[in-house]
PDB file of C-alpha atoms in Angstrom:
ATOM      1  CA  MET Y   1     -14.520  15.453  12.456  1.00 65.00           C
ATOM      2  CA  THR Y   2     -14.941  13.295   9.386  1.00 88.00           C
ATOM      3  CA  LEU Y   3     -12.124  13.306   6.862  1.00 92.00           C
ATOM      4  CA  ILE Y   4     -12.549  12.409   3.200  1.00 94.00           C
ATOM      5  CA  ARG Y   5      -9.498  11.921   0.993  1.00 96.00           C
ATOM      6  CA  ARG Y   6      -9.312  12.178  -2.769  1.00 96.00           C
ATOM      7  CA  PHE Y   7      -6.289  11.753  -5.039  1.00 96.00           C
ATOM      8  CA  ARG Y   8      -5.261  13.123  -8.433  1.00 95.00           C
ATOM      9  CA  SER Y   9      -2.139  11.935 -10.199  1.00 94.00           C
ATOM     10  CA  THR Y  10      -0.138  14.523 -12.050  1.00 91.00           C
ATOM     11  CA  ASP Y  11       2.999  14.614 -14.163  1.00 91.00           C
ATOM     12  CA  LEU Y  12       6.179  16.378 -13.197  1.00 91.00           C
ATOM     13  CA  PRO Y  13       7.835  18.449 -15.923  1.00 94.00           C
ATOM     14  CA  PRO Y  14      11.013  16.611 -16.985  1.00 94.00           C
ATOM     15  CA  ALA Y  15      13.347  19.312 -15.641  1.00 95.00           C
ATOM     16  CA  ILE Y  16      11.691  19.239 -12.202  1.00 92.00           C
ATOM     17  CA  HIS Y  17      11.662  15.433 -12.163  1.00 94.00           C
ATOM     18  CA  ASP Y  18      15.370  15.323 -12.988  1.00 94.00           C
ATOM     19  CA  ALA Y  19      16.200  17.980 -10.377  1.00 92.00           C
ATOM     20  CA  LEU Y  20      14.254  16.124  -7.653  1.00 91.00           C
ATOM     21  CA  LEU Y  21      15.886  12.828  -8.584  1.00 91.00           C
ATOM     22  CA  ALA Y  22      19.341  14.452  -8.549  1.00 93.00           C
ATOM     23  CA  SER Y  23      18.529  15.923  -5.133  1.00 90.00           C
ATOM     24  CA  ALA Y  24      17.575  12.476  -3.817  1.00 89.00           C
ATOM     25  CA  HIS Y  25      20.802  11.013  -5.201  1.00 90.00           C
ATOM     26  CA  SER Y  26      22.928  13.800  -3.700  1.00 90.00           C
ATOM     27  CA  LEU Y  27      21.347  13.167  -0.280  1.00 87.00           C
ATOM     28  CA  GLY Y  28      22.354   9.501  -0.370  1.00 84.00           C
ATOM     29  CA  CYS Y  29      19.350   7.835  -2.010  1.00 84.00           C
ATOM     30  CA  GLU Y  30      21.151   6.508  -5.089  1.00 86.00           C
ATOM     31  CA  GLU Y  31      18.684   3.611  -5.468  1.00 86.00           C
ATOM     32  CA  ALA Y  32      15.833   5.957  -6.501  1.00 88.00           C
ATOM     33  CA  THR Y  33      15.218   5.476 -10.225  1.00 91.00           C
ATOM     34  CA  ARG Y  34      12.262   7.798 -10.923  1.00 92.00           C
ATOM     35  CA  ILE Y  35       9.634   9.876  -9.148  1.00 93.00           C
ATOM     36  CA  GLU Y  36       5.848   9.912  -9.431  1.00 94.00           C
ATOM     37  CA  VAL Y  37       3.633  12.550  -7.837  1.00 95.00           C
ATOM     38  CA  GLU Y  38      -0.021  12.961  -6.964  1.00 95.00           C
ATOM     39  CA  HIS Y  39      -2.104  15.542  -5.136  1.00 95.00           C
ATOM     40  CA  CYS Y  40      -4.010  14.429  -2.070  1.00 96.00           C
ATOM     41  CA  PHE Y  41      -7.078  16.400  -1.016  1.00 96.00           C
ATOM     42  CA  SER Y  42      -7.969  16.082   2.670  1.00 95.00           C
ATOM     43  CA  ILE Y  43     -11.536  17.255   3.164  1.00 95.00           C
ATOM     44  CA  ASP Y  44     -12.967  17.947   6.613  1.00 95.00           C
ATOM     45  CA  VAL Y  45     -16.762  17.650   6.607  1.00 96.00           C
ATOM     46  CA  ALA Y  46     -19.319  18.345   9.338  1.00 95.00           C
ATOM     47  CA  ARG Y  47     -21.507  15.416   8.262  1.00 95.00           C
ATOM     48  CA  ASP Y  48     -21.627  12.672   5.652  1.00 94.00           C
ATOM     49  CA  LEU Y  49     -22.073  14.151   2.195  1.00 95.00           C
ATOM     50  CA  THR Y  50     -24.996  13.137   0.023  1.00 96.00           C
ATOM     51  CA  THR Y  51     -24.380  11.372  -3.263  1.00 96.00           C
ATOM     52  CA  ALA Y  52     -25.132  14.598  -5.136  1.00 96.00           C
ATOM     53  CA  GLU Y  53     -22.720  16.570  -2.934  1.00 96.00           C
ATOM     54  CA  LEU Y  54     -19.970  13.981  -3.452  1.00 95.00           C
ATOM     55  CA  ARG Y  55     -20.553  14.112  -7.203  1.00 94.00           C
ATOM     56  CA  THR Y  56     -20.230  17.919  -7.146  1.00 95.00           C
ATOM     57  CA  LEU Y  57     -17.112  17.776  -4.966  1.00 95.00           C
ATOM     58  CA  ASP Y  58     -15.501  15.237  -7.284  1.00 94.00           C
ATOM     59  CA  TRP Y  59     -16.389  17.393 -10.292  1.00 93.00           C
ATOM     60  CA  LEU Y  60     -14.700  20.396  -8.639  1.00 93.00           C
ATOM     61  CA  LEU Y  61     -11.503  18.537  -7.691  1.00 93.00           C
ATOM     62  CA  ALA Y  62     -11.014  16.391 -10.807  1.00 92.00           C
ATOM     63  CA  GLU Y  63      -9.327  17.809 -13.868  1.00 78.00           C
ATOM     64  CA  THR Y  64     -12.004  18.016 -16.541  1.00 76.00           C
ATOM     65  CA  TYR Y  65      -9.621  16.909 -19.290  1.00 82.00           C
ATOM     66  CA  GLU Y  66      -8.247  13.881 -17.377  1.00 86.00           C
ATOM     67  CA  PRO Y  67     -10.986  12.478 -15.112  1.00 86.00           C
ATOM     68  CA  ASP Y  68      -9.364   9.028 -15.096  1.00 89.00           C
ATOM     69  CA  ARG Y  69      -6.442  10.429 -13.063  1.00 93.00           C
ATOM     70  CA  TYR Y  70      -8.718  11.277 -10.122  1.00 95.00           C
ATOM     71  CA  GLY Y  71     -10.294   9.005  -7.521  1.00 95.00           C
ATOM     72  CA  ASP Y  72     -10.836   8.010  -3.923  1.00 94.00           C
ATOM     73  CA  SER Y  73      -7.685   5.896  -3.694  1.00 95.00           C
ATOM     74  CA  SER Y  74      -4.025   6.624  -4.266  1.00 95.00           C
ATOM     75  CA  THR Y  75      -2.452   5.775  -7.598  1.00 92.00           C
ATOM     76  CA  LEU Y  76       0.982   5.406  -6.025  1.00 94.00           C
ATOM     77  CA  ASP Y  77       2.178   1.852  -5.455  1.00 90.00           C
ATOM     78  CA  ALA Y  78       3.836   1.956  -2.022  1.00 85.00           C
ATOM     79  CA  ASP Y  79       5.424  -1.446  -2.726  1.00 86.00           C
ATOM     80  CA  ALA Y  80       7.481   0.153  -5.531  1.00 87.00           C
ATOM     81  CA  GLY Y  81       9.382   2.481  -3.200  1.00 86.00           C
ATOM     82  CA  SER Y  82       8.985   5.185  -0.561  1.00 86.00           C
ATOM     83  CA  VAL Y  83       5.953   7.484  -0.500  1.00 89.00           C
ATOM     84  CA  LEU Y  84       6.629  10.894   1.056  1.00 88.00           C
ATOM     85  CA  GLU Y  85       3.961  13.571   1.582  1.00 90.00           C
ATOM     86  CA  VAL Y  86       4.348  17.353   1.725  1.00 89.00           C
ATOM     87  CA  GLY Y  87       1.505  19.594   2.816  1.00 86.00           C
ATOM     88  CA  PRO Y  88       0.399  22.303   5.202  1.00 82.00           C
ATOM     89  CA  ARG Y  89       0.372  21.861   8.938  1.00 79.00           C
ATOM     90  CA  MET Y  90      -2.975  20.750  10.303  1.00 76.00           C
ATOM     91  CA  THR Y  91      -3.090  23.800  12.589  1.00 81.00           C
ATOM     92  CA  PHE Y  92      -2.800  26.227   9.675  1.00 85.00           C
ATOM     93  CA  THR Y  93      -5.574  26.866   7.145  1.00 88.00           C
ATOM     94  CA  THR Y  94      -4.127  27.901   3.793  1.00 89.00           C
ATOM     95  CA  ALA Y  95      -5.516  30.537   1.443  1.00 93.00           C
ATOM     96  CA  TRP Y  96      -6.058  27.725  -1.081  1.00 92.00           C
ATOM     97  CA  SER Y  97      -8.321  25.978   1.448  1.00 94.00           C
ATOM     98  CA  THR Y  98     -10.297  29.142   2.155  1.00 94.00           C
ATOM     99  CA  ASN Y  99     -10.960  29.638  -1.557  1.00 95.00           C
ATOM    100  CA  ALA Y 100     -11.822  25.961  -2.134  1.00 94.00           C
ATOM    101  CA  VAL Y 101     -14.293  25.946   0.781  1.00 96.00           C
ATOM    102  CA  SER Y 102     -15.922  29.139  -0.534  1.00 96.00           C
ATOM    103  CA  ILE Y 103     -16.347  27.536  -3.960  1.00 96.00           C
ATOM    104  CA  CYS Y 104     -17.858  24.407  -2.390  1.00 96.00           C
ATOM    105  CA  HIS Y 105     -20.293  26.509  -0.341  1.00 96.00           C
ATOM    106  CA  ALA Y 106     -21.272  28.462  -3.480  1.00 96.00           C
ATOM    107  CA  CYS Y 107     -22.012  25.097  -5.126  1.00 95.00           C
ATOM    108  CA  GLY Y 108     -24.288  24.079  -2.251  1.00 95.00           C
ATOM    109  CA  ILE Y 109     -21.899  21.852  -0.291  1.00 96.00           C
ATOM    110  CA  ASP Y 110     -22.178  23.619   3.071  1.00 96.00           C
ATOM    111  CA  ALA Y 111     -20.956  20.634   5.127  1.00 96.00           C
ATOM    112  CA  ILE Y 112     -17.347  21.180   4.036  1.00 96.00           C
ATOM    113  CA  ARG Y 113     -15.314  22.947   6.715  1.00 95.00           C
ATOM    114  CA  ARG Y 114     -11.821  22.680   5.245  1.00 94.00           C
ATOM    115  CA  ILE Y 115      -9.968  21.279   2.238  1.00 95.00           C
ATOM    116  CA  GLU Y 116      -6.202  21.055   2.142  1.00 94.00           C
ATOM    117  CA  ARG Y 117      -4.056  19.881  -0.748  1.00 93.00           C
ATOM    118  CA  SER Y 118      -0.802  18.030  -0.254  1.00 92.00           C
ATOM    119  CA  ARG Y 119       1.635  16.425  -2.669  1.00 93.00           C
ATOM    120  CA  ARG Y 120       2.664  12.803  -2.379  1.00 94.00           C
ATOM    121  CA  TYR Y 121       5.901  11.624  -3.993  1.00 92.00           C
ATOM    122  CA  LEU Y 122       6.803   8.037  -4.807  1.00 91.00           C
ATOM    123  CA  LEU Y 123      10.536   7.423  -5.086  1.00 90.00           C
ATOM    124  CA  HIS Y 124      10.731   4.259  -7.177  1.00 90.00           C
ATOM    125  CA  GLY Y 125      13.344   1.798  -5.986  1.00 84.00           C
ATOM    126  CA  ALA Y 126      13.878   3.551  -2.663  1.00 79.00           C
ATOM    127  CA  SER Y 127      12.414   1.687   0.263  1.00 70.00           C
ATOM    128  CA  HIS Y 128      12.459   2.612   3.956  1.00 65.00           C
ATOM    129  CA  GLN Y 129      14.538   5.774   3.848  1.00 68.00           C
ATOM    130  CA  ARG Y 130      16.572   7.041   6.768  1.00 74.00           C
ATOM    131  CA  PRO Y 131      14.820   9.829   8.719  1.00 78.00           C
ATOM    132  CA  GLU Y 132      17.730  12.193   7.954  1.00 80.00           C
ATOM    133  CA  PHE Y 133      17.239  11.710   4.209  1.00 82.00           C
ATOM    134  CA  THR Y 134      13.476  12.099   4.460  1.00 82.00           C
ATOM    135  CA  GLN Y 135      13.739  15.345   6.440  1.00 82.00           C
ATOM    136  CA  ALA Y 136      16.411  16.830   4.172  1.00 84.00           C
ATOM    137  CA  TRP Y 137      14.653  15.885   0.919  1.00 84.00           C
ATOM    138  CA  LEU Y 138      11.224  17.072   2.088  1.00 82.00           C
ATOM    139  CA  ALA Y 139      12.718  20.346   3.349  1.00 82.00           C
ATOM    140  CA  GLY Y 140      13.599  21.200  -0.248  1.00 81.00           C
ATOM    141  CA  LEU Y 141      10.041  20.570  -1.458  1.00 78.00           C
ATOM    142  CA  HIS Y 142       7.885  22.814   0.665  1.00 67.00           C
ATOM    143  CA  ASP Y 143       6.407  26.018  -0.765  1.00 53.00           C
TER     144      ASP Y 143
END
């Protein structure tokens, strides 16, 4: 199994940002000052993709109106706080993945077996959180 990862930063609507920050504060993480979020795409491929296939994959996953917010490395600065990730279990293939793989196959990228999307949150100012906080805060984020 070869795994490729791609990242796309996204903005949280102000009301959601404020609610997530308030949730972090209420769970004992008062030092968190703001939250950034990005999507992480974990792509399972059967073989190395060609340059043309990678270009097509990147075109499919990047937002066409903000290509500069997409890339092969995270935009979150882990030194600025705690990075927490929420996504599907590795043993469960989501409907989103099934659709994304079908689209890739229709575009000629047959080597892709699975694509899953997770969300990564950076809590600015909060470093090395207690496991109890992490579990409680992440529990409120899942779909």
